[in-house]
Amino acid sequence: MTLMPTRIPEEVVTEIRERVNIVDVISPYVPLKKQGRNLFGVCPFHEERTPSFSVNEDKQIFHCFSCGRGGNVYSFIMDIEQVSFPQAVAKVAPIAGVDLDDKYLSNETTQPVDEKTQALFDLYQDATKVYHHILVNTQTGEHALNYLHDRGLDDATIDAYMLGYAPGDDFLLNYFQNKQVDYQLLRTSELFVVWDDGSLHDRFSNRLLFTIRDERGRPIAYSGRRLEADDTQPKYINSPESDLFDKSNELFNLDLAREPIKKGKQVILFEGFMDVIAAFQADVKNGVASMGTSLTIDQVHLLNRYADHITVAYDSDAAGQNATKRALDLIQQNSQMSVAVAHIPDNQDPDEYLRSHDAAALADVLLKHTENPIAFNLRFLKRGLDFSNQNDVFDYINQALMLISSIDEAVVRENYLRQLADDFNISLEALSDQIRPMLMQRQANRPTQGNEQAVPYDADVPPMPPVEQVAPIGDTAQTYESGMSRVTRAEQVLLAWMLRDNDVWLEVTQQPDFTFSDVSYETLYMLATGYREQHQLTTISNLNEFMDYVQKPELIRILSTMDEIPEALFEDRNQVQAYVQVIMQDEPLQTQITNLKRDLAEAKQMQNTSAIAQLSVELINALKEQQAMRN
């Protein structure tokens, strides 16, 4: 067991928090002004002109209604100082007049690691060193090393990323068996495949290895690229998920890029490992890549902790552009980061552009040659259309106007209208007439009137309509006044209801197979289960104390929003089942339909007849199921 600082007792954590006023802790960082029952100031976590950072002195919590950060005094210190929970408690203790024992004051920020997990970390560390040694020091790895040199990587970069080479003939298995490493540990590691007879064999053979490391720089997985021209083998083989590796939560290169991202508040999202590495060698240090082109909500949330702006620099081919579209939608719906798309000339990916130009040219493209999401989406809408066909022209103009109507700035909106008018030789007046109803509808759907900032829930603001009254619009779930999607709001209200009402808790938990679809809400539900049992509670009415138990900033932010939910939403018990249905049936099915439509469109574009047939059947069945549920 790794030696760790002694955990601060719960009663000490509570005593320190109760002996300070959150206003006294926040005021040195944020000038606050009384406004109604709360104090408001300009949020210290993002740039804004209108104060949306609120502090509730009675409840001793804070919440920013723009960027979503929130919590108690400890979570504020964790966010503003970028420290761990124990360090935050230690920083608040002197303000509370509490002398904290030295055994709690270690600067160590790591979490306790059990012996089995530590053994896996050690195993991957050892494997990485072996693979890297084979690549850079042996004749066996020479052709892989030459390949990397031909791709423009120098030895310092190869060492920084601990790139490796996996030879054949079960080399790694023999290496660990000679060291008498336990069979069960090897089997659990996912470094090996298990045959039917129980024997182990190297997962990676005759492949160049990209080492995937966690946020602390520890090797946890690999992606192996074949170097031979053998189309019978997949180009890449990736580690499966394991006790160490969850691909939806990891980002390649975050261990090296985290500090540059935090310093500049900007991150570049690449498609491939080589793109990240090439950019790094070109002195662009703030690049990361998702595990494949499927960016996840958890990865977006992770980047949102460090960056205010993100540039998507995926490949220029069809797959890369489709992935860019999905990434833009995901980022805009699930973060407060501003977004741009890098437009690399000549349809090259970043690695190719670096090799055909130089480091300065690549850095310049990533910094200056970008387009905003509106410009990208307008260009994306044109794909596959025939503008000699009037139906395609009218369809594009209508979709383009809907997109342009989402722009708040009138001058920017008019600029795009003029471009559209010039492109299709249409009068600006005609386009203005056509977009006017869209703008009026958008204004009518705004959550507040006469106020640009997002505002807290208030008695004067009508409560959210019951879930069953809000239906999806097209392929996108309608959002509520807070900007949340239908399923996210259902999860927020339902979990808050479960915490405060034991009857609702029992009603939901007794339903077979119930889970929250969002991993953050499911994690909070699991933590609440343990907290209730540990403290012998039937309700969790004190969210401030529960925040101390949760400790993770991203989860505390969710809890901080629950205290502002209108009481009217907790009155009709019939709504409990409505929320459950949205979480477990309606939204997953709608998401499935959306994905099927997207995949079908891509299959049609690629003229993949077998995929078109299969996806069409799946889509029809899903639509039938949706119709049956609504009837």
XYZ file of C-alpha atoms in Angstrom:
631
model
C 0.000 0.000 0.000
C 1.388 3.397 -0.987
C 1.998 5.587 2.055
C -0.347 8.537 2.080
C -1.072 11.465 4.396
C -3.566 10.681 7.162
C -7.123 11.420 6.072
C -8.565 14.482 7.764
C -11.402 13.352 10.079
C -14.886 14.302 8.948
C -15.610 16.183 12.161
C -12.500 18.356 11.640
C -13.526 19.112 8.044
C -17.001 20.121 9.255
C -15.666 22.228 12.134
C -13.352 24.238 9.853
C -16.090 24.840 7.280
C -18.634 25.921 9.890
C -16.208 28.346 11.539
C -15.562 30.384 8.400
C -17.795 32.607 6.345
C -17.550 31.727 2.657
C -17.790 35.441 1.841
C -14.558 36.101 3.771
C -12.768 33.379 1.807
C -14.041 34.409 -1.638
C -13.823 38.204 -1.230
C -10.000 38.412 -1.663
C -10.456 36.784 -5.081
C -13.808 38.270 -6.172
C -15.228 41.702 -5.228
C -18.804 40.954 -4.175
C -21.835 43.221 -4.137
C -25.142 42.577 -2.376
C -28.000 42.004 -4.823
C -31.207 40.694 -3.288
C -30.608 37.743 -0.993
C -27.228 36.868 -2.566
C -23.920 38.539 -3.309
C -22.762 38.805 -6.909
C -19.419 39.363 -8.610
C -17.544 38.739 -11.839
C -16.655 35.047 -12.061
C -12.915 34.401 -11.524
C -13.020 31.237 -13.633
C -13.953 32.746 -16.999
C -14.120 36.100 -18.743
C -17.451 37.927 -18.507
C -18.791 41.475 -18.511
C -22.024 40.940 -16.552
C -21.540 39.457 -13.058
C -23.046 35.973 -12.855
C -21.025 34.611 -9.915
C -23.376 34.262 -6.934
C -22.590 33.625 -3.258
C -25.359 32.564 -0.879
C -24.193 33.552 2.589
C -27.061 31.782 4.356
C -26.306 28.419 2.735
C -22.544 29.023 2.479
C -22.361 27.994 -1.164
C -21.397 29.679 -4.452
C -22.532 29.156 -8.006
C -21.724 30.753 -11.370
C -24.753 30.775 -13.612
C -22.595 31.137 -16.717
C -19.762 28.608 -16.397
C -21.512 26.255 -13.983
C -18.851 26.083 -11.295
C -20.208 25.894 -7.795
C -19.943 24.336 -4.361
C -18.824 25.262 -0.865
C -15.751 26.990 0.526
C -13.509 23.972 -0.088
C -14.492 23.492 -3.721
C -13.873 27.197 -4.369
C -10.308 26.914 -3.049
C -9.798 23.679 -5.005
C -10.841 25.404 -8.244
C -9.151 28.772 -7.734
C -5.866 27.393 -6.338
C -5.867 24.113 -8.314
C -5.254 22.034 -5.198
C -6.599 18.780 -3.776
C -9.369 18.555 -1.197
C -7.000 18.024 1.791
C -4.899 20.975 0.643
C -8.031 23.117 0.404
C -8.996 22.193 3.960
C -5.474 23.080 5.093
C -5.699 26.497 3.393
C -9.054 27.300 5.014
C -8.062 26.090 8.491
C -6.007 29.206 9.471
C -8.911 31.467 8.425
C -11.153 29.427 10.745
C -8.618 29.670 13.558
C -8.095 25.909 13.604
C -4.628 24.412 14.054
C -4.424 21.441 11.717
C -2.084 18.629 12.737
C 1.078 18.392 10.598
C 0.182 14.848 9.558
C -2.624 16.321 7.421
C -0.463 18.958 5.738
C 1.418 16.895 3.145
C 1.668 18.445 -0.323
C 0.994 15.018 -1.826
C -2.006 15.270 -4.129
C -2.276 11.636 -5.215
C -5.075 9.364 -4.099
C -4.467 6.119 -2.196
C -3.677 3.204 -4.479
C -4.340 -0.382 -3.413
C -1.685 -3.044 -3.850
C -3.282 -4.706 -6.886
C -3.706 -1.391 -8.736
C -0.167 -0.344 -7.868
C 1.098 -3.688 -9.157
C -0.661 -3.031 -12.482
C 0.849 0.455 -12.692
C 4.294 -1.057 -12.029
C 3.680 -3.732 -14.669
C 2.809 -1.154 -17.330
C 5.759 1.007 -16.333
C 8.080 -1.981 -16.732
C 6.509 -2.971 -20.068
C 6.834 0.575 -21.387
C 10.541 0.664 -20.540
C 11.093 -2.684 -22.248
C 9.182 -1.710 -25.404
C 11.012 1.636 -25.571
C 14.394 -0.036 -25.125
C 13.651 -2.432 -27.988
C 12.705 0.494 -30.239
C 15.713 2.719 -29.631
C 18.512 0.290 -28.747
C 18.040 -2.957 -30.653
C 18.254 -4.180 -34.221
C 14.762 -5.676 -33.822
C 13.254 -2.217 -33.446
C 15.434 -0.511 -36.041
C 12.845 -0.498 -38.848
C 10.230 1.014 -36.504
C 12.713 3.661 -35.392
C 13.529 4.463 -39.010
C 9.812 4.828 -39.712
C 9.493 7.411 -36.921
C 12.564 9.290 -38.145
C 11.132 9.288 -41.667
C 7.937 10.784 -40.217
C 10.061 13.647 -38.903
C 10.303 12.747 -35.210
C 13.598 13.332 -33.440
C 15.018 11.177 -30.646
C 14.072 13.640 -27.908
C 10.405 13.497 -28.935
C 10.488 9.698 -29.189
C 11.864 9.581 -25.652
C 9.368 12.143 -24.316
C 6.446 10.008 -25.483
C 8.107 6.701 -24.556
C 7.243 5.249 -27.949
C 8.057 1.574 -28.236
C 8.176 -1.500 -30.391
C 6.575 -4.864 -29.610
C 8.430 -7.795 -31.230
C 6.798 -11.158 -31.869
C 7.171 -14.592 -30.286
C 5.510 -13.601 -26.983
C 8.536 -11.549 -26.024
C 6.793 -9.601 -23.242
C 5.208 -12.720 -21.745
C 8.564 -14.462 -21.588
C 10.115 -11.366 -20.039
C 7.583 -11.235 -17.199
C 7.572 -15.003 -16.691
C 11.343 -14.899 -16.263
C 10.730 -12.293 -13.564
C 8.177 -14.700 -12.010
C 5.303 -12.223 -12.202
C 2.018 -13.699 -10.958
C -0.161 -15.283 -13.685
C -3.371 -13.658 -12.450
C -1.761 -10.206 -12.496
C -0.610 -10.758 -16.088
C -4.074 -11.968 -17.073
C -5.790 -8.972 -15.445
C -3.429 -6.474 -17.064
C -4.903 -6.815 -20.601
C -1.346 -6.782 -21.916
C -2.043 -10.318 -23.055
C -4.824 -12.274 -24.755
C -6.074 -15.495 -23.164
C -6.488 -18.557 -25.373
C -9.136 -21.202 -24.753
C -6.612 -23.393 -22.948
C -5.885 -20.555 -20.483
C -2.471 -19.741 -21.906
C -1.394 -16.109 -22.298
C 0.054 -14.508 -25.410
C 1.281 -11.006 -26.187
C -1.545 -8.715 -27.289
C 0.884 -6.631 -29.356
C 3.265 -8.285 -31.805
C 5.420 -6.663 -34.496
C 3.878 -3.254 -33.941
C 4.986 0.285 -33.229
C 3.489 1.283 -29.877
C 2.075 4.626 -28.810
C 2.064 4.726 -25.028
C -1.138 6.088 -23.485
C -0.553 7.681 -20.091
C -2.948 8.977 -17.482
C -3.071 12.572 -16.276
C -0.180 11.883 -13.877
C 2.016 10.424 -16.612
C 1.632 6.743 -15.704
C 1.413 4.272 -18.637
C -2.031 2.628 -18.693
C -2.566 1.386 -22.278
C -1.113 1.185 -25.783
C -2.119 1.680 -29.377
C -0.154 -0.560 -31.736
C 0.371 0.348 -35.408
C 1.392 -2.222 -37.979
C 4.293 -1.211 -40.205
C 3.985 -3.928 -42.846
C 1.722 -3.534 -45.893
C -0.564 -6.362 -44.776
C -4.218 -5.430 -45.257
C -5.331 -8.676 -43.642
C -4.328 -7.145 -40.305
C -5.944 -4.052 -38.782
C -3.832 -0.920 -39.059
C -4.194 -0.252 -35.329
C -4.792 -2.517 -32.352
C -5.721 -0.769 -29.125
C -5.670 -1.879 -25.522
C -9.131 -2.851 -24.283
C -10.527 -1.119 -21.235
C -9.075 -2.395 -17.988
C -8.808 -1.609 -14.290
C -6.434 1.219 -15.272
C -7.837 2.357 -18.616
C -11.258 3.836 -19.397
C -10.959 5.321 -22.879
C -13.953 7.633 -22.394
C -12.144 9.392 -19.535
C -8.611 9.588 -20.934
C -6.990 12.024 -23.365
C -3.702 11.279 -25.073
C -0.935 13.694 -23.981
C -2.904 15.383 -21.185
C -0.052 14.622 -18.798
C 2.342 16.790 -20.853
C -0.224 19.309 -22.097
C -2.050 20.038 -18.833
C 0.200 22.838 -17.586
C 0.450 24.604 -20.994
C -3.346 24.346 -21.274
C -3.875 25.785 -17.789
C -1.371 28.567 -18.437
C -2.857 29.698 -21.744
C -6.450 28.557 -21.060
C -6.424 27.058 -24.580
C -6.340 23.483 -25.864
C -6.071 21.967 -29.353
C -7.971 18.744 -29.993
C -6.314 16.526 -32.605
C -7.563 13.361 -34.240
C -4.461 11.182 -34.128
C -1.507 10.475 -31.871
C 0.998 11.463 -34.563
C -0.749 14.827 -34.975
C -0.294 15.544 -31.258
C 3.328 14.425 -31.284
C 4.155 16.392 -34.434
C 2.589 19.510 -32.941
C 4.556 18.978 -29.726
C 7.792 18.827 -31.680
C 6.702 22.041 -33.451
C 6.517 23.632 -29.981
C 2.709 23.470 -29.850
C 2.518 21.980 -26.376
C -1.209 22.227 -25.608
C -2.482 19.472 -27.917
C -4.429 16.360 -26.916
C -6.287 13.602 -28.750
C -9.302 11.541 -27.823
C -9.116 7.783 -28.047
C -10.323 7.701 -31.654
C -12.547 10.358 -33.219
C -15.447 9.744 -30.823
C -15.044 12.531 -28.319
C -17.007 11.888 -25.095
C -18.837 14.142 -22.658
C -16.425 13.114 -19.891
C -13.454 14.203 -22.014
C -15.160 17.540 -22.718
C -15.793 18.053 -19.003
C -12.156 17.229 -18.291
C -10.867 19.818 -20.769
C -13.377 22.364 -19.501
C -11.644 22.227 -16.125
C -8.469 23.656 -17.633
C -9.347 25.618 -20.780
C -11.582 28.498 -21.813
C -11.027 27.957 -25.555
C -10.682 24.827 -27.674
C -9.573 24.446 -31.292
C -10.668 21.286 -33.103
C -7.961 20.196 -35.566
C -9.299 16.950 -37.006
C -8.410 15.611 -40.451
C -9.920 17.172 -43.582
C -11.310 13.926 -45.022
C -14.986 12.983 -44.776
C -14.562 10.998 -41.568
C -12.598 13.819 -39.968
C -15.156 16.452 -40.938
C -18.034 14.337 -39.623
C -16.095 13.893 -36.399
C -15.498 17.655 -36.259
C -19.229 18.281 -36.526
C -19.971 15.848 -33.696
C -17.190 17.328 -31.553
C -18.458 20.888 -32.049
C -21.982 19.923 -31.015
C -20.716 18.004 -27.982
C -18.437 20.820 -26.816
C -21.044 23.554 -27.261
C -23.722 21.547 -25.453
C -21.568 20.354 -22.547
C -19.011 23.055 -21.754
C -18.415 26.770 -21.453
C -15.393 26.721 -23.774
C -15.408 28.871 -26.897
C -14.717 26.792 -30.001
C -12.871 27.198 -33.284
C -12.017 24.798 -36.109
C -8.501 24.719 -37.543
C -8.662 24.901 -41.332
C -5.502 23.213 -42.597
C -4.759 23.913 -46.287
C -4.612 21.309 -49.068
C -6.829 18.837 -47.149
C -3.835 17.714 -45.119
C -3.868 16.510 -41.553
C -1.575 18.342 -39.072
C 1.167 15.710 -39.263
C 1.237 15.835 -43.069
C 1.228 19.629 -43.083
C 4.216 19.716 -40.736
C 6.186 17.365 -42.967
C 5.391 19.333 -46.114
C 6.108 22.721 -44.493
C 7.799 23.428 -41.160
C 7.083 23.863 -37.467
C 6.444 27.597 -37.722
C 3.907 27.063 -40.536
C 1.999 24.471 -38.524
C 1.936 26.660 -35.447
C 0.674 29.567 -37.550
C -2.128 27.471 -39.076
C -3.306 26.194 -35.706
C -3.266 29.692 -34.239
C -4.550 31.872 -37.080
C -6.170 29.767 -39.798
C -9.353 28.941 -37.927
C -13.065 29.340 -38.479
C -15.848 29.707 -35.976
C -18.585 27.059 -35.578
C -21.050 29.035 -37.723
C -18.626 29.203 -40.660
C -17.784 25.507 -40.295
C -21.413 24.441 -40.094
C -22.347 26.530 -43.142
C -19.590 24.816 -45.081
C -20.561 21.426 -43.635
C -24.184 21.883 -44.750
C -23.048 22.165 -48.395
C -21.542 18.677 -48.471
C -23.281 16.336 -50.896
C -25.653 18.984 -52.269
C -26.143 19.734 -55.961
C -26.647 23.487 -56.322
C -27.845 23.075 -59.893
C -30.890 21.482 -58.274
C -33.319 24.109 -56.948
C -34.572 21.798 -54.184
C -31.017 21.472 -52.827
C -30.569 25.241 -53.039
C -33.769 25.989 -51.118
C -33.008 23.287 -48.565
C -29.539 24.683 -47.941
C -30.754 28.280 -47.664
C -33.406 27.291 -45.114
C -30.898 25.345 -42.985
C -28.331 28.135 -43.305
C -30.891 30.718 -42.123
C -31.781 28.588 -39.122
C -28.087 28.428 -38.254
C -27.535 32.165 -38.780
C -30.573 32.946 -36.618
C -28.694 31.466 -33.635
C -26.148 34.335 -33.776
C -26.740 36.930 -31.057
C -24.703 39.771 -32.554
C -26.771 41.639 -35.172
C -23.697 42.854 -37.103
C -22.246 39.344 -37.365
C -25.631 37.945 -38.324
C -26.014 40.528 -41.121
C -22.530 39.739 -42.408
C -23.450 36.065 -42.878
C -26.754 37.059 -44.501
C -24.853 39.217 -47.011
C -22.524 36.307 -47.805
C -25.525 34.046 -48.347
C -27.178 36.665 -50.564
C -24.021 37.025 -52.669
C -23.505 33.254 -52.968
C -26.974 32.637 -54.390
C -27.768 36.017 -55.974
C -30.670 36.642 -53.600
C -31.627 40.025 -52.210
C -30.690 40.759 -48.618
C -34.255 41.959 -48.040
C -35.709 38.580 -49.033
C -33.370 36.723 -46.688
C -34.128 39.190 -43.886
C -37.848 38.563 -44.349
C -37.346 34.808 -44.251
C -35.148 34.837 -41.151
C -37.384 37.222 -39.174
C -39.846 34.527 -37.935
C -36.910 32.357 -36.860
C -35.464 35.224 -34.817
C -38.863 35.931 -33.243
C -39.269 32.257 -32.332
C -35.805 32.181 -30.820
C -36.543 35.319 -28.811
C -39.778 33.779 -27.561
C -37.875 30.683 -26.417
C -35.288 32.656 -24.442
C -35.269 31.744 -20.742
C -35.264 35.402 -19.647
C -36.184 38.704 -21.174
C -34.167 41.898 -21.025
C -31.237 40.167 -19.354
C -28.234 38.826 -21.230
C -26.799 36.770 -18.389
C -27.986 33.393 -17.269
C -29.949 33.859 -14.087
C -30.674 31.663 -11.093
C -34.025 30.071 -10.503
C -36.400 32.598 -8.998
C -39.966 32.647 -7.807
C -40.811 35.104 -10.583
C -39.507 32.753 -13.279
C -42.024 30.100 -14.376
C -40.904 26.603 -13.348
C -39.845 24.028 -15.881
C -42.817 22.383 -17.562
C -43.458 18.734 -16.689
C -41.184 16.377 -18.547
C -43.889 14.722 -20.627
C -44.925 18.107 -22.032
C -41.531 18.788 -23.572
C -40.930 16.709 -26.687
C -37.734 16.409 -28.733
C -37.457 18.711 -31.739
C -36.044 16.882 -34.749
C -32.891 15.074 -33.752
C -31.995 17.359 -30.870
C -33.522 17.222 -27.412
C -35.167 20.511 -26.550
C -33.321 22.518 -23.921
C -34.801 24.141 -20.897
C -34.289 27.624 -19.556
C -30.952 26.698 -17.962
C -29.574 25.365 -21.229
C -29.729 21.756 -20.039
C -30.913 19.001 -22.321
C -34.125 17.161 -21.531
C -32.386 14.131 -20.052
C -29.870 16.161 -18.026
C -32.644 18.208 -16.422
C -34.580 15.004 -15.669
C -31.489 13.525 -13.984
C -30.813 16.726 -12.032
C -34.336 17.064 -10.647
C -34.767 13.338 -9.975
C -31.485 12.994 -8.057
C -32.232 16.132 -6.034
C -35.670 14.717 -5.231
C -34.177 11.375 -4.200
C -31.717 13.056 -1.832
C -34.398 15.044 -0.012
C -37.299 12.532 -0.005
C -36.799 8.956 1.160
C -40.070 7.801 -0.435
C -38.804 8.959 -3.830
C -35.434 7.324 -3.121
C -37.169 4.001 -2.441
C -39.496 4.342 -5.438
C -36.581 4.843 -7.815
C -34.071 2.408 -6.327
C -36.632 -0.422 -6.202
C -37.040 -0.280 -9.966
C -35.016 -3.037 -11.635
C -31.990 -2.001 -13.672
C -32.379 1.715 -12.981
C -29.257 3.740 -13.707
C -28.563 7.370 -14.493
C -27.395 7.734 -18.087
C -24.765 10.372 -17.219
C -21.779 8.911 -15.394
C -21.551 11.966 -13.100
C -25.111 11.529 -11.838
C -24.642 7.775 -11.481
C -21.468 8.438 -9.465
C -23.333 10.885 -7.207
C -26.088 8.319 -6.735
C -23.541 5.688 -5.684
C -21.797 8.128 -3.334
C -25.158 9.105 -1.838
C -25.911 5.437 -1.200
C -22.678 5.054 0.767
C -23.179 8.371 2.574
C -26.688 7.424 3.698
C -25.478 4.072 5.004
C -22.398 5.493 6.711
C -24.356 8.230 8.490
C -27.557 6.189 8.949
C -29.626 8.787 7.093
C -32.902 8.519 5.197
C -32.445 11.899 3.511
C -29.494 14.108 2.602
C -30.798 17.565 3.398
C -27.433 19.220 4.100
C -25.794 19.418 0.670
C -22.860 21.350 2.131
C -21.803 18.378 4.261
C -22.408 15.965 1.399
C -20.066 18.106 -0.750
C -17.308 17.509 1.813
C -17.903 13.776 1.412
C -17.950 13.914 -2.408
C -14.822 16.133 -2.741
C -14.580 15.912 -6.552
C -15.065 19.443 -8.029
C -16.997 18.297 -11.115
C -19.523 16.481 -8.903
C -19.743 19.310 -6.381
C -20.707 21.663 -9.212
C -23.719 19.479 -9.967
C -24.767 19.480 -6.321
C -24.439 23.266 -6.146
C -27.167 23.670 -8.780
C -29.698 21.512 -6.923
C -30.387 24.041 -4.202
C -31.818 26.441 -6.798
C -34.440 24.074 -8.255
C -37.975 25.477 -7.789
C -39.967 23.801 -5.022
C -42.871 23.424 -7.468
C -40.937 20.663 -9.248
C -41.050 18.475 -6.137
C -44.819 18.585 -5.631
C -46.298 16.159 -8.201
C -45.171 12.617 -7.387
C -46.396 11.426 -10.787
C -43.436 13.274 -12.255
C -41.018 10.781 -10.660
C -41.978 8.090 -13.146
C -41.967 10.648 -15.954
C -38.348 11.516 -15.138
C -37.413 7.831 -14.921
C -38.942 7.188 -18.339
C -37.019 10.082 -19.889
C -33.734 8.795 -18.436
C -34.168 5.088 -19.187
C -36.304 5.025 -22.337
C -37.107 8.229 -24.213
C -33.681 9.850 -24.451
C -31.600 6.694 -25.049
C -33.960 5.781 -27.892
C -33.836 9.303 -29.339
C -30.035 9.222 -29.149
C -30.047 5.855 -30.915
C -32.252 7.273 -33.695
C -30.007 10.322 -34.074
C -26.899 8.151 -34.344
C -28.572 5.796 -36.825
C -29.585 8.719 -39.047
C -26.050 10.086 -38.940
C -24.489 6.686 -39.711
C -26.991 6.105 -42.522
C -26.120 9.459 -44.110
C -22.418 8.600 -43.933
C -23.061 5.139 -45.431
C -24.988 6.717 -48.309
C -22.171 9.159 -48.917
C -19.667 6.274 -49.006
C -22.108 4.220 -51.166
C -21.817 1.299 -48.745
C -24.868 -0.706 -49.844
C -24.672 -3.409 -47.166
C -24.389 -0.826 -44.382
C -27.251 1.193 -45.914
C -29.532 -1.853 -45.866
C -28.668 -2.816 -42.291
C -28.903 0.720 -40.906
C -32.208 1.338 -42.693
C -33.773 -1.682 -41.018
C -32.418 -0.648 -37.614
C -33.694 2.913 -38.077
C -37.189 1.766 -39.098
C -37.396 -0.532 -36.067
C -36.221 2.244 -33.737
C -38.772 4.694 -35.154
C -41.521 2.095 -34.741
C -40.486 1.572 -31.131
C -40.524 5.328 -30.512
C -43.993 5.648 -32.049
C -45.284 2.766 -29.936
C -43.968 4.440 -26.765
C -45.705 7.712 -27.646
C -48.981 5.916 -28.320
